[in-house]
PDB file of C-alpha atoms in Angstrom:
ATOM      1  CA  MET A1185      81.003 -37.091 -31.419  1.00 43.00           C
ATOM      2  CA  THR A1186      77.825 -36.483 -29.441  1.00 46.00           C
ATOM      3  CA  GLU A1187      74.629 -38.486 -29.700  1.00 48.00           C
ATOM      4  CA  THR A1188      72.905 -35.554 -31.401  1.00 59.00           C
ATOM      5  CA  ASP A1189      75.321 -35.894 -34.353  1.00 89.00           C
ATOM      6  CA  ASN A1190      73.608 -39.177 -35.245  1.00 94.00           C
ATOM      7  CA  ILE A1191      70.200 -38.909 -36.848  1.00 95.00           C
ATOM      8  CA  ILE A1192      69.931 -42.726 -37.024  1.00 96.00           C
ATOM      9  CA  GLU A1193      71.335 -45.123 -34.413  1.00 97.00           C
ATOM     10  CA  ILE A1194      70.961 -48.900 -34.697  1.00 97.00           C
ATOM     11  CA  ARG A1195      72.062 -51.136 -31.853  1.00 97.00           C
ATOM     12  CA  GLY A1196      72.087 -54.939 -31.598  1.00 97.00           C
ATOM     13  CA  LEU A1197      69.753 -55.473 -34.555  1.00 97.00           C
ATOM     14  CA  LYS A1198      68.693 -59.028 -35.322  1.00 97.00           C
ATOM     15  CA  THR A1199      66.534 -59.849 -38.320  1.00 96.00           C
ATOM     16  CA  ALA A1200      65.401 -63.355 -39.187  1.00 95.00           C
ATOM     17  CA  PHE A1201      62.933 -65.044 -41.488  1.00 94.00           C
ATOM     18  CA  GLY A1202      62.146 -68.345 -39.835  1.00 93.00           C
ATOM     19  CA  SER A1203      65.451 -70.075 -39.138  1.00 93.00           C
ATOM     20  CA  THR A1204      67.348 -67.852 -41.594  1.00 95.00           C
ATOM     21  CA  ILE A1205      69.181 -65.052 -39.799  1.00 96.00           C
ATOM     22  CA  ILE A1206      69.827 -62.006 -41.990  1.00 97.00           C
ATOM     23  CA  HIS A1207      71.314 -59.596 -39.434  1.00 97.00           C
ATOM     24  CA  ASP A1208      72.787 -60.482 -36.067  1.00 97.00           C
ATOM     25  CA  ASN A1209      73.933 -57.919 -33.489  1.00 96.00           C
ATOM     26  CA  LEU A1210      74.195 -55.228 -36.156  1.00 97.00           C
ATOM     27  CA  ASP A1211      75.208 -51.698 -35.093  1.00 98.00           C
ATOM     28  CA  MET A1212      75.153 -48.674 -37.357  1.00 97.00           C
ATOM     29  CA  ASP A1213      75.140 -44.870 -37.100  1.00 97.00           C
ATOM     30  CA  VAL A1214      74.121 -42.343 -39.728  1.00 97.00           C
ATOM     31  CA  ARG A1215      75.320 -38.810 -39.060  1.00 96.00           C
ATOM     32  CA  ARG A1216      73.154 -35.798 -39.657  1.00 95.00           C
ATOM     33  CA  GLY A1217      73.744 -34.181 -43.039  1.00 95.00           C
ATOM     34  CA  GLU A1218      75.820 -36.953 -44.629  1.00 96.00           C
ATOM     35  CA  ILE A1219      75.306 -39.347 -47.523  1.00 97.00           C
ATOM     36  CA  VAL A1220      75.937 -42.929 -46.435  1.00 97.00           C
ATOM     37  CA  GLY A1221      76.266 -45.548 -49.141  1.00 97.00           C
ATOM     38  CA  VAL A1222      75.279 -49.065 -48.069  1.00 97.00           C
ATOM     39  CA  VAL A1223      76.893 -51.900 -50.020  1.00 96.00           C
ATOM     40  CA  GLY A1224      77.187 -55.644 -49.640  1.00 95.00           C
ATOM     41  CA  GLY A1225      76.969 -58.888 -51.516  1.00 92.00           C
ATOM     42  CA  SER A1226      73.715 -60.361 -52.781  1.00 89.00           C
ATOM     43  CA  GLY A1227      71.560 -61.643 -49.936  1.00 89.00           C
ATOM     44  CA  THR A1228      73.295 -59.663 -47.191  1.00 94.00           C
ATOM     45  CA  GLY A1229      70.060 -57.826 -46.405  1.00 95.00           C
ATOM     46  CA  LYS A1230      70.614 -54.258 -47.593  1.00 96.00           C
ATOM     47  CA  SER A1231      66.973 -53.612 -48.489  1.00 94.00           C
ATOM     48  CA  VAL A1232      65.855 -55.569 -45.438  1.00 96.00           C
ATOM     49  CA  LEU A1233      67.915 -53.232 -43.263  1.00 97.00           C
ATOM     50  CA  MET A1234      66.235 -50.211 -44.818  1.00 95.00           C
ATOM     51  CA  LYS A1235      62.795 -51.737 -44.330  1.00 94.00           C
ATOM     52  CA  ASN A1236      63.612 -52.300 -40.665  1.00 95.00           C
ATOM     53  CA  ILE A1237      64.588 -48.669 -40.255  1.00 95.00           C
ATOM     54  CA  ILE A1238      61.448 -47.282 -41.902  1.00 92.00           C
ATOM     55  CA  GLY A1239      59.152 -49.684 -40.055  1.00 90.00           C
ATOM     56  CA  LEU A1240      58.059 -52.007 -42.855  1.00 91.00           C
ATOM     57  CA  LEU A1241      59.664 -54.902 -40.982  1.00 92.00           C
ATOM     58  CA  THR A1242      60.010 -55.563 -37.259  1.00 91.00           C
ATOM     59  CA  PRO A1243      63.381 -56.911 -36.087  1.00 93.00           C
ATOM     60  CA  GLN A1244      63.561 -59.765 -33.596  1.00 94.00           C
ATOM     61  CA  GLU A1245      66.009 -57.895 -31.377  1.00 96.00           C
ATOM     62  CA  GLY A1246      67.716 -54.541 -31.061  1.00 96.00           C
ATOM     63  CA  SER A1247      66.735 -50.891 -31.224  1.00 95.00           C
ATOM     64  CA  ILE A1248      66.418 -48.283 -33.969  1.00 95.00           C
ATOM     65  CA  ARG A1249      66.544 -44.645 -32.937  1.00 94.00           C
ATOM     66  CA  ILE A1250      65.660 -41.882 -35.409  1.00 93.00           C
ATOM     67  CA  ASN A1251      65.891 -38.227 -34.427  1.00 89.00           C
ATOM     68  CA  GLY A1252      66.335 -39.373 -30.843  1.00 88.00           C
ATOM     69  CA  ASP A1253      63.188 -41.532 -30.758  1.00 87.00           C
ATOM     70  CA  VAL A1254      63.354 -45.311 -30.276  1.00 91.00           C
ATOM     71  CA  GLN A1255      60.919 -46.403 -32.964  1.00 90.00           C
ATOM     72  CA  SER A1256      59.612 -49.489 -31.147  1.00 88.00           C
ATOM     73  CA  GLN A1257      58.592 -47.361 -28.158  1.00 89.00           C
ATOM     74  CA  LEU A1258      56.406 -44.951 -30.133  1.00 87.00           C
ATOM     75  CA  THR A1259      52.625 -45.101 -30.064  1.00 87.00           C
ATOM     76  CA  SER A1260      50.787 -45.524 -33.366  1.00 88.00           C
ATOM     77  CA  ALA A1261      50.094 -41.790 -33.500  1.00 88.00           C
ATOM     78  CA  GLN A1262      53.713 -40.922 -32.702  1.00 88.00           C
ATOM     79  CA  SER A1263      54.977 -43.399 -35.290  1.00 86.00           C
ATOM     80  CA  PHE A1264      52.674 -41.923 -37.934  1.00 84.00           C
ATOM     81  CA  LYS A1265      53.961 -38.434 -37.163  1.00 86.00           C
ATOM     82  CA  SER A1266      57.577 -39.646 -37.124  1.00 84.00           C
ATOM     83  CA  ARG A1267      57.226 -40.925 -40.686  1.00 86.00           C
ATOM     84  CA  ARG A1268      56.869 -37.340 -41.871  1.00 87.00           C
ATOM     85  CA  ASP A1269      60.583 -36.954 -41.176  1.00 90.00           C
ATOM     86  CA  TRP A1270      61.725 -39.237 -43.985  1.00 91.00           C
ATOM     87  CA  GLY A1271      61.124 -39.872 -47.652  1.00 94.00           C
ATOM     88  CA  VAL A1272      61.668 -43.157 -49.469  1.00 94.00           C
ATOM     89  CA  LEU A1273      62.567 -43.981 -53.055  1.00 94.00           C
ATOM     90  CA  PHE A1274      62.159 -47.717 -53.557  1.00 88.00           C
ATOM     91  CA  GLN A1275      64.239 -49.620 -56.080  1.00 79.00           C
ATOM     92  CA  ASP A1276      61.569 -49.719 -58.776  1.00 73.00           C
ATOM     93  CA  GLY A1277      60.121 -46.302 -57.918  1.00 71.00           C
ATOM     94  CA  ALA A1278      56.860 -47.869 -56.681  1.00 85.00           C
ATOM     95  CA  LEU A1279      54.750 -45.168 -58.311  1.00 91.00           C
ATOM     96  CA  PHE A1280      51.001 -45.715 -58.489  1.00 90.00           C
ATOM     97  CA  SER A1281      50.495 -46.591 -62.150  1.00 90.00           C
ATOM     98  CA  SER A1282      46.919 -45.272 -62.330  1.00 94.00           C
ATOM     99  CA  LEU A1283      47.869 -41.837 -60.941  1.00 95.00           C
ATOM    100  CA  THR A1284      49.656 -39.020 -62.713  1.00 96.00           C
ATOM    101  CA  VAL A1285      53.058 -37.902 -61.478  1.00 95.00           C
ATOM    102  CA  GLY A1286      51.456 -34.915 -59.778  1.00 95.00           C
ATOM    103  CA  GLN A1287      48.902 -37.122 -58.048  1.00 96.00           C
ATOM    104  CA  ASN A1288      51.680 -39.467 -56.927  1.00 95.00           C
ATOM    105  CA  VAL A1289      53.564 -36.577 -55.347  1.00 95.00           C
ATOM    106  CA  GLN A1290      50.396 -35.514 -53.522  1.00 96.00           C
ATOM    107  CA  VAL A1291      49.746 -38.937 -51.951  1.00 94.00           C
ATOM    108  CA  PRO A1292      51.926 -38.393 -48.823  1.00 93.00           C
ATOM    109  CA  LEU A1293      50.665 -34.808 -48.509  1.00 94.00           C
ATOM    110  CA  ARG A1294      47.050 -35.982 -48.482  1.00 93.00           C
ATOM    111  CA  GLU A1295      47.922 -38.768 -46.043  1.00 90.00           C
ATOM    112  CA  HIS A1296      49.427 -36.439 -43.451  1.00 91.00           C
ATOM    113  CA  PHE A1297      47.741 -33.080 -43.969  1.00 89.00           C
ATOM    114  CA  SER A1298      44.469 -31.488 -44.952  1.00 90.00           C
ATOM    115  CA  MET A1299      45.237 -28.925 -47.648  1.00 89.00           C
ATOM    116  CA  ARG A1300      43.283 -27.057 -50.267  1.00 93.00           C
ATOM    117  CA  GLN A1301      43.946 -28.231 -53.812  1.00 94.00           C
ATOM    118  CA  GLY A1302      45.669 -25.011 -54.833  1.00 94.00           C
ATOM    119  CA  LEU A1303      48.300 -25.431 -52.136  1.00 95.00           C
ATOM    120  CA  LEU A1304      48.770 -29.088 -53.052  1.00 94.00           C
ATOM    121  CA  ASP A1305      49.366 -28.097 -56.653  1.00 94.00           C
ATOM    122  CA  ASP A1306      51.868 -25.404 -55.649  1.00 96.00           C
ATOM    123  CA  ILE A1307      53.869 -27.826 -53.489  1.00 95.00           C
ATOM    124  CA  THR A1308      53.760 -30.439 -56.245  1.00 96.00           C
ATOM    125  CA  THR A1309      55.205 -27.950 -58.717  1.00 96.00           C
ATOM    126  CA  VAL A1310      58.107 -27.173 -56.379  1.00 95.00           C
ATOM    127  CA  LYS A1311      58.926 -30.840 -55.761  1.00 96.00           C
ATOM    128  CA  ILE A1312      58.780 -31.728 -59.450  1.00 95.00           C
ATOM    129  CA  ARG A1313      61.184 -28.907 -60.247  1.00 94.00           C
ATOM    130  CA  LEU A1314      63.490 -29.949 -57.389  1.00 93.00           C
ATOM    131  CA  ALA A1315      63.636 -33.440 -58.884  1.00 93.00           C
ATOM    132  CA  GLY A1316      64.735 -32.008 -62.218  1.00 91.00           C
ATOM    133  CA  LEU A1317      61.547 -32.785 -64.149  1.00 93.00           C
ATOM    134  CA  PRO A1318      59.750 -30.465 -66.577  1.00 92.00           C
ATOM    135  CA  LEU A1319      56.463 -29.113 -65.245  1.00 92.00           C
ATOM    136  CA  ASP A1320      54.400 -30.930 -67.870  1.00 93.00           C
ATOM    137  CA  ALA A1321      55.519 -34.229 -66.309  1.00 93.00           C
ATOM    138  CA  ALA A1322      52.953 -33.614 -63.566  1.00 94.00           C
ATOM    139  CA  MET A1323      50.127 -34.511 -65.952  1.00 95.00           C
ATOM    140  CA  LYS A1324      51.732 -37.705 -67.246  1.00 94.00           C
ATOM    141  CA  LEU A1325      51.254 -41.277 -66.087  1.00 95.00           C
ATOM    142  CA  PRO A1326      54.339 -43.259 -65.025  1.00 93.00           C
ATOM    143  CA  SER A1327      53.990 -45.423 -68.149  1.00 92.00           C
ATOM    144  CA  GLU A1328      54.510 -42.316 -70.290  1.00 94.00           C
ATOM    145  CA  LEU A1329      57.899 -41.560 -68.734  1.00 91.00           C
ATOM    146  CA  SER A1330      61.370 -42.896 -69.410  1.00 89.00           C
ATOM    147  CA  GLY A1331      63.126 -44.905 -66.721  1.00 86.00           C
ATOM    148  CA  GLY A1332      65.182 -41.911 -65.635  1.00 88.00           C
ATOM    149  CA  MET A1333      62.133 -39.674 -65.431  1.00 91.00           C
ATOM    150  CA  ARG A1334      60.276 -42.263 -63.345  1.00 92.00           C
ATOM    151  CA  LYS A1335      63.189 -42.249 -60.891  1.00 92.00           C
ATOM    152  CA  ARG A1336      62.941 -38.474 -60.649  1.00 94.00           C
ATOM    153  CA  ALA A1337      59.160 -38.643 -60.231  1.00 95.00           C
ATOM    154  CA  ALA A1338      59.625 -41.073 -57.337  1.00 94.00           C
ATOM    155  CA  LEU A1339      62.239 -38.712 -55.903  1.00 95.00           C
ATOM    156  CA  ALA A1340      59.768 -35.808 -56.121  1.00 96.00           C
ATOM    157  CA  ARG A1341      57.279 -37.855 -54.104  1.00 95.00           C
ATOM    158  CA  ALA A1342      59.967 -38.766 -51.564  1.00 96.00           C
ATOM    159  CA  LEU A1343      60.654 -35.038 -51.104  1.00 96.00           C
ATOM    160  CA  ALA A1344      56.990 -34.113 -50.700  1.00 95.00           C
ATOM    161  CA  LEU A1345      57.015 -33.808 -46.897  1.00 94.00           C
ATOM    162  CA  ASP A1346      60.323 -31.913 -46.650  1.00 94.00           C
ATOM    163  CA  PRO A1347      62.033 -34.895 -44.985  1.00 94.00           C
ATOM    164  CA  ASP A1348      65.092 -34.850 -42.756  1.00 94.00           C
ATOM    165  CA  VAL A1349      66.220 -38.239 -44.101  1.00 96.00           C
ATOM    166  CA  LEU A1350      66.016 -39.591 -47.627  1.00 96.00           C
ATOM    167  CA  PHE A1351      66.149 -43.368 -48.136  1.00 96.00           C
ATOM    168  CA  LEU A1352      67.202 -44.430 -51.634  1.00 96.00           C
ATOM    169  CA  ASP A1353      67.224 -48.083 -52.702  1.00 94.00           C
ATOM    170  CA  GLU A1354      69.372 -48.567 -55.833  1.00 92.00           C
ATOM    171  CA  PRO A1355      68.372 -45.168 -57.278  1.00 91.00           C
ATOM    172  CA  THR A1356      70.581 -45.467 -60.376  1.00 90.00           C
ATOM    173  CA  ALA A1357      69.788 -49.110 -61.198  1.00 88.00           C
ATOM    174  CA  GLY A1358      68.801 -49.467 -64.838  1.00 85.00           C
ATOM    175  CA  LEU A1359      69.999 -45.995 -65.835  1.00 87.00           C
ATOM    176  CA  ASP A1360      72.622 -45.374 -68.504  1.00 89.00           C
ATOM    177  CA  PRO A1361      75.939 -43.928 -67.258  1.00 89.00           C
ATOM    178  CA  ILE A1362      75.037 -40.357 -68.222  1.00 90.00           C
ATOM    179  CA  GLY A1363      71.626 -40.575 -66.550  1.00 90.00           C
ATOM    180  CA  ALA A1364      73.137 -42.195 -63.452  1.00 91.00           C
ATOM    181  CA  ALA A1365      75.774 -39.468 -63.160  1.00 93.00           C
ATOM    182  CA  ALA A1366      73.125 -36.760 -63.500  1.00 93.00           C
ATOM    183  CA  PHE A1367      71.028 -38.408 -60.789  1.00 93.00           C
ATOM    184  CA  ASP A1368      74.047 -38.654 -58.484  1.00 94.00           C
ATOM    185  CA  ASP A1369      74.786 -34.975 -59.000  1.00 94.00           C
ATOM    186  CA  LEU A1370      71.171 -34.134 -58.199  1.00 94.00           C
ATOM    187  CA  ILE A1371      71.300 -36.075 -54.927  1.00 95.00           C
ATOM    188  CA  ARG A1372      74.487 -34.286 -53.869  1.00 95.00           C
ATOM    189  CA  GLU A1373      72.981 -30.907 -54.766  1.00 94.00           C
ATOM    190  CA  LEU A1374      69.749 -31.599 -52.868  1.00 93.00           C
ATOM    191  CA  THR A1375      71.693 -32.818 -49.835  1.00 94.00           C
ATOM    192  CA  GLU A1376      73.673 -29.606 -49.686  1.00 94.00           C
ATOM    193  CA  THR A1377      70.840 -27.171 -50.435  1.00 93.00           C
ATOM    194  CA  LEU A1378      68.107 -28.829 -48.335  1.00 93.00           C
ATOM    195  CA  GLY A1379      70.287 -30.128 -45.501  1.00 93.00           C
ATOM    196  CA  LEU A1380      69.219 -33.722 -46.107  1.00 95.00           C
ATOM    197  CA  THR A1381      70.673 -36.884 -44.661  1.00 97.00           C
ATOM    198  CA  VAL A1382      70.774 -39.697 -47.233  1.00 97.00           C
ATOM    199  CA  PHE A1383      70.763 -43.461 -46.632  1.00 97.00           C
ATOM    200  CA  LEU A1384      71.660 -44.824 -50.062  1.00 97.00           C
ATOM    201  CA  ILE A1385      71.698 -48.504 -50.996  1.00 96.00           C
ATOM    202  CA  THR A1386      73.709 -49.078 -54.150  1.00 94.00           C
ATOM    203  CA  HIS A1387      76.008 -51.447 -55.993  1.00 90.00           C
ATOM    204  CA  ASP A1388      77.170 -48.666 -58.312  1.00 91.00           C
ATOM    205  CA  LEU A1389      80.853 -47.927 -57.709  1.00 93.00           C
ATOM    206  CA  ASP A1390      80.589 -44.639 -59.584  1.00 92.00           C
ATOM    207  CA  THR A1391      77.911 -43.502 -57.122  1.00 93.00           C
ATOM    208  CA  LEU A1392      80.060 -44.507 -54.157  1.00 94.00           C
ATOM    209  CA  TYR A1393      83.035 -42.558 -55.502  1.00 93.00           C
ATOM    210  CA  ARG A1394      80.970 -39.597 -56.640  1.00 92.00           C
ATOM    211  CA  VAL A1395      78.624 -38.685 -53.789  1.00 94.00           C
ATOM    212  CA  CYS A1396      79.061 -40.721 -50.602  1.00 96.00           C
ATOM    213  CA  ASP A1397      80.625 -39.245 -47.471  1.00 96.00           C
ATOM    214  CA  ARG A1398      80.899 -42.651 -45.824  1.00 97.00           C
ATOM    215  CA  ILE A1399      80.350 -46.230 -46.957  1.00 97.00           C
ATOM    216  CA  ALA A1400      78.802 -48.920 -44.766  1.00 98.00           C
ATOM    217  CA  VAL A1401      79.690 -52.441 -45.871  1.00 97.00           C
ATOM    218  CA  LEU A1402      77.188 -55.112 -44.917  1.00 97.00           C
ATOM    219  CA  GLY A1403      78.521 -58.648 -44.560  1.00 96.00           C
ATOM    220  CA  GLU A1404      78.611 -61.596 -42.157  1.00 95.00           C
ATOM    221  CA  LYS A1405      75.209 -60.395 -40.825  1.00 96.00           C
ATOM    222  CA  ARG A1406      76.602 -57.082 -39.566  1.00 97.00           C
ATOM    223  CA  ILE A1407      78.234 -53.815 -40.624  1.00 98.00           C
ATOM    224  CA  LEU A1408      81.865 -54.664 -41.298  1.00 97.00           C
ATOM    225  CA  ILE A1409      82.976 -51.033 -41.568  1.00 97.00           C
ATOM    226  CA  ASN A1410      81.272 -47.655 -41.849  1.00 97.00           C
ATOM    227  CA  ALA A1411      83.870 -45.102 -42.885  1.00 97.00           C
ATOM    228  CA  PRO A1412      85.091 -42.781 -45.651  1.00 96.00           C
ATOM    229  CA  LEU A1413      86.013 -44.425 -48.949  1.00 94.00           C
ATOM    230  CA  ASP A1414      89.784 -44.355 -48.387  1.00 94.00           C
ATOM    231  CA  GLU A1415      89.433 -46.293 -45.128  1.00 96.00           C
ATOM    232  CA  VAL A1416      86.989 -48.795 -46.616  1.00 95.00           C
ATOM    233  CA  ILE A1417      89.240 -49.532 -49.584  1.00 93.00           C
ATOM    234  CA  ASN A1418      92.097 -50.430 -47.222  1.00 92.00           C
ATOM    235  CA  TYR A1419      89.986 -52.554 -44.864  1.00 95.00           C
ATOM    236  CA  ASP A1420      91.302 -56.114 -44.712  1.00 93.00           C
ATOM    237  CA  HIS A1421      88.376 -58.288 -45.785  1.00 94.00           C
ATOM    238  CA  PRO A1422      88.121 -60.608 -48.836  1.00 93.00           C
ATOM    239  CA  TRP A1423      84.831 -59.244 -50.214  1.00 93.00           C
ATOM    240  CA  ILE A1424      85.895 -55.635 -49.715  1.00 94.00           C
ATOM    241  CA  ARG A1425      89.222 -56.239 -51.473  1.00 91.00           C
ATOM    242  CA  GLU A1426      87.490 -57.910 -54.403  1.00 90.00           C
ATOM    243  CA  TYR A1427      84.805 -55.220 -54.664  1.00 92.00           C
ATOM    244  CA  PHE A1428      86.899 -52.105 -54.162  1.00 89.00           C
ATOM    245  CA  LYS A1429      90.208 -53.176 -55.706  1.00 84.00           C
ATOM    246  CA  GLY A1430      89.031 -55.118 -58.741  1.00 74.00           C
ATOM    247  CA  PRO A1431      89.138 -53.865 -62.356  1.00 68.00           C
ATOM    248  CA  ARG A1432      85.725 -52.177 -62.180  1.00 61.00           C
ATOM    249  CA  ALA A1433      86.675 -50.304 -59.012  1.00 61.00           C
ATOM    250  CA  ARG A1434      89.941 -49.120 -60.539  1.00 54.00           C
ATOM    251  CA  ALA A1435      88.060 -47.863 -63.589  1.00 58.00           C
ATOM    252  CA  ALA A1436      85.611 -45.956 -61.368  1.00 56.00           C
ATOM    253  CA  GLY A1437      88.480 -44.394 -59.442  1.00 55.00           C
ATOM    254  CA  ILE A1438      90.277 -43.318 -62.617  1.00 48.00           C
ATOM    255  CA  SER A1439      87.037 -41.862 -63.993  1.00 51.00           C
ATOM    256  CA  MET A1440      86.499 -39.789 -60.863  1.00 51.00           C
ATOM    257  CA  LYS A1441      90.096 -38.486 -60.885  1.00 49.00           C
ATOM    258  CA  GLU A1442      89.720 -37.424 -64.516  1.00 52.00           C
ATOM    259  CA  ARG A1443      86.429 -35.707 -63.736  1.00 53.00           C
ATOM    260  CA  SER A1444      87.929 -33.861 -60.761  1.00 49.00           C
ATOM    261  CA  GLN A1445      90.829 -32.658 -62.877  1.00 48.00           C
ATOM    262  CA  LYS A1446      88.462 -31.368 -65.578  1.00 52.00           C
ATOM    263  CA  GLU A1447      86.413 -29.473 -62.981  1.00 51.00           C
ATOM    264  CA  LEU A1448      89.545 -28.039 -61.396  1.00 48.00           C
ATOM    265  CA  THR A1449      91.303 -26.958 -64.622  1.00 52.00           C
ATOM    266  CA  PRO A1450      89.016 -23.961 -65.474  1.00 52.00           C
ATOM    267  CA  GLN A1451      89.381 -22.660 -61.904  1.00 52.00           C
ATOM    268  CA  MET A1452      93.170 -22.917 -62.054  1.00 46.00           C
ATOM    269  CA  THR A1453      93.227 -21.218 -65.446  1.00 47.00           C
ATOM    270  CA  ALA A1454      91.064 -18.371 -64.152  1.00 48.00           C
ATOM    271  CA  GLY A1455      93.311 -17.962 -61.136  1.00 49.00           C
ATOM    272  CA  GLU A1456      96.455 -17.910 -63.260  1.00 48.00           C
ATOM    273  CA  GLY A1457      94.970 -15.203 -65.474  1.00 42.00           C
TER     274      GLY A1457
END
């Protein structure tokens, strides 16, 4: 693998709040075009890691390189421009409650570009459709939407600047199983059609089985393993065994096998005919 295969490279990261060390000598790579699921026990610093990457927090030590640029070495102007390359969906959506969905989507566009209103409206329409929302959602306030629709509205805003990288913090939290599955399918579809790289924090085993190319397990203040699901499941660590080989994990695995068989059956039938 060459360095250009990695869109994100983290080396020797240390994060601390006072005397409490969250990450210590953490290394991690995210490859261009993949979906990486980040998991770990409560308090291991999953969201903190994401905030370090996107510049909301400053680590005590280490380097974070995105698209070849070491973020700490960028000037303010360069850092501002660099932020156009990624979109973020925070755990609760973080939509502006006093703005309509359409106005929320236009916030990053107005921040980075000077555009006439007609063009802003056209781009907003495209992003809302990409996120799987009806067009009339643009005129609604976040409080008028269901939880699933708010997630999609936040996703539309995250896609506003045509990012290279999409950061998702617990995107299916609070959704029913059907809504969560539909959201997972949407993320996989967008990744393939738009060429996105996705950094996805989740505790949802169904999401890990359904859409992730690799899984990075955060524990003991570092990344324990960052590999495809089959390798992670067989990694010898107590938390990983409990998480990936417990009853809930087995149920998720069975569910995915059944789904794969259902999707494959019509194709086999057509071929046999």
